[in-house]
C-alpha positions as a printed Julia matrix, in Angstrom:
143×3 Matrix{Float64}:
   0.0    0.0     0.0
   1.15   3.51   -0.8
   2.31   6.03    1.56
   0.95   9.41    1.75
   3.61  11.33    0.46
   4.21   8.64   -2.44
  -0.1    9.42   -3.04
   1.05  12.77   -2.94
   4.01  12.47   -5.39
   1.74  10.84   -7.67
  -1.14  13.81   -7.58
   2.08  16.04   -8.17
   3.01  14.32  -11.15
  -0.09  14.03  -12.68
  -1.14  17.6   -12.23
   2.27  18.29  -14.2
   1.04  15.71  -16.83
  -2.07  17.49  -17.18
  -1.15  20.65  -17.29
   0.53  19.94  -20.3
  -1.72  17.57  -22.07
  -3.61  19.48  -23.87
  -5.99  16.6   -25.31
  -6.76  15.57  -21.95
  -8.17  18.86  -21.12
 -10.14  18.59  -24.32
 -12.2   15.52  -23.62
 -12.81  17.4   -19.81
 -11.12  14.8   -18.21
 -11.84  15.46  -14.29
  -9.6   13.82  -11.48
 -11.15  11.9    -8.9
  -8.07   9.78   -7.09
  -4.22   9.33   -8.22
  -1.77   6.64   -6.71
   1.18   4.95   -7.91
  -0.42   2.23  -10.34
  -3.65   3.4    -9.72
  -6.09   6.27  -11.23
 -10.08   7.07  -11.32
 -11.09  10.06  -13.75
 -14.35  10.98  -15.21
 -15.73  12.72  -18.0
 -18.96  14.13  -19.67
 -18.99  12.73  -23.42
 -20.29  16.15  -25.78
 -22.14  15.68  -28.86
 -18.38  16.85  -31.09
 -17.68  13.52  -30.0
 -20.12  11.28  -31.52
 -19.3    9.14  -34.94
 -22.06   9.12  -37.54
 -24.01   6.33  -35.86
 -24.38   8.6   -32.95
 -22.68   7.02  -30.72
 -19.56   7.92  -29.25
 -16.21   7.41  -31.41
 -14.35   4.87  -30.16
 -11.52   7.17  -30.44
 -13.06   8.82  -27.54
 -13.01   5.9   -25.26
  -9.92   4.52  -25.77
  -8.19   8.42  -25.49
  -9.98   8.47  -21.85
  -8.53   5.11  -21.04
  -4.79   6.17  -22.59
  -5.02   9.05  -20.21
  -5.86   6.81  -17.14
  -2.74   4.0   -18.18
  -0.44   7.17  -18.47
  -1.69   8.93  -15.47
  -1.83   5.48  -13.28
   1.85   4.38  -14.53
   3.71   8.09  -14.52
   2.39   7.95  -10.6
   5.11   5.6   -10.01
   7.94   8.24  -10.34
   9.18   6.51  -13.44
   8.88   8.25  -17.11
   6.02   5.77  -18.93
   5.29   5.7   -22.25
   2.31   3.49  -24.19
   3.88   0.22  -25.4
   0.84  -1.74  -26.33
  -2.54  -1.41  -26.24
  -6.12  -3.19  -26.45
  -9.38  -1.79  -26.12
 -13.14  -3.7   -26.64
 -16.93  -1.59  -26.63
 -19.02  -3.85  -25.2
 -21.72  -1.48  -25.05
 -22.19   1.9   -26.79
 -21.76   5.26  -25.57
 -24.14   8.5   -26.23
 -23.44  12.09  -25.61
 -24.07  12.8   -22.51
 -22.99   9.67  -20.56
 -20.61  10.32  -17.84
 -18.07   8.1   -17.77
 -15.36   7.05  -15.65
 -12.12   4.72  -16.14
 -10.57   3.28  -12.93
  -6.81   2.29  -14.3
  -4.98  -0.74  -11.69
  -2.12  -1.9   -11.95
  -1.68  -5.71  -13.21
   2.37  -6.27  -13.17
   5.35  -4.01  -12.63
   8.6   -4.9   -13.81
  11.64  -2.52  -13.98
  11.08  -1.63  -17.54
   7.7   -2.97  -18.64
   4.45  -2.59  -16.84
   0.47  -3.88  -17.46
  -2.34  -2.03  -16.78
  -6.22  -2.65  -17.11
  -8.78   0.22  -17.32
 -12.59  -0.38  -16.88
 -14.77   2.38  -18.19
 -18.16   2.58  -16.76
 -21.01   5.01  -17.79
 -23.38   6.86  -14.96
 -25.47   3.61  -14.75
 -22.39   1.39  -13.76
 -22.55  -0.24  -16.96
 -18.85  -1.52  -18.64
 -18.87   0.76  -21.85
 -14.89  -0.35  -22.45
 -12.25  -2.73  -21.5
  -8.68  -1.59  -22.18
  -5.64  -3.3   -21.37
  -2.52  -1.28  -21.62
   1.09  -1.71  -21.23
   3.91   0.94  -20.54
   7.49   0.8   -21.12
   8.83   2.47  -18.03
  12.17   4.67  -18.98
  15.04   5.08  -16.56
  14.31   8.74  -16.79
  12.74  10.1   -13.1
   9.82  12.78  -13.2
  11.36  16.04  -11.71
   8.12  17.73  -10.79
């Protein structure tokens, strides 16, 4: 379990990351809890975001759940980047919906680590399964 100053670390990171992530700020990605290998965020999806079915692009889901694999894996203190990535839609998604992506940790090696992220609509429904892994670079965030 994490300490509080490695929680707080984390939020510090984060913050940085997101204050300089301009896309995440786009799709009005909202914070709700940060630790190392862990991170909950939520989001309204708009109507600019919406394919020609009128649905949500999937685009838009899988963005929300890259955000929560780098914000989850960067909390660790480690530089992260996206190595590989999977995503499924089990159910659709409509403007509107607000969603949130919990991002956990599955394995953490000293240079590769897994992630899953569920994304869940306002009526606790799974609207996306994404599992993500990061390579984690030597490099140390200096925030």
């Amino acid at each position: 379990m994490s300490t509080e100053a490695e929680n707080e670390r984390a939020r510090q990171i984060v913050q940085h990351m997101v204050d300089h992530d301009g896309f995440s700020r786009w799709l009005g990605i909202s914070i709700d809890e940060i630790a190392p290998g862990r991170a909950t965020l939520r989001m309204t999806v708009r109507a600019e975001m919406l394919n020609g079915f009128g649905t949500a692009h999937g685009g838009i889901q899988y963005s929300f759940a890259d955000s929560a694999l780098a914000f989850a894996s960067n909390g660790r203190g480690k530089k992260a980047v996206a190595l590989q990535n999977v995503i499924s839609y089990p159910a659709p998604v409509h403007a509107g919906d607000e969603l949130t992506a919990v991002a956990e940790e599955v394995s953490l090696g000293n240079t590769v680590a897994t992630y899953d992220v569920k994304i869940t609509n306002h009526n606790n429904r799974v609207v996306a399964l994404f599992r993500g892994s990061v390579f984690r670079l030597q490099e140390e965030w200096s925030v």
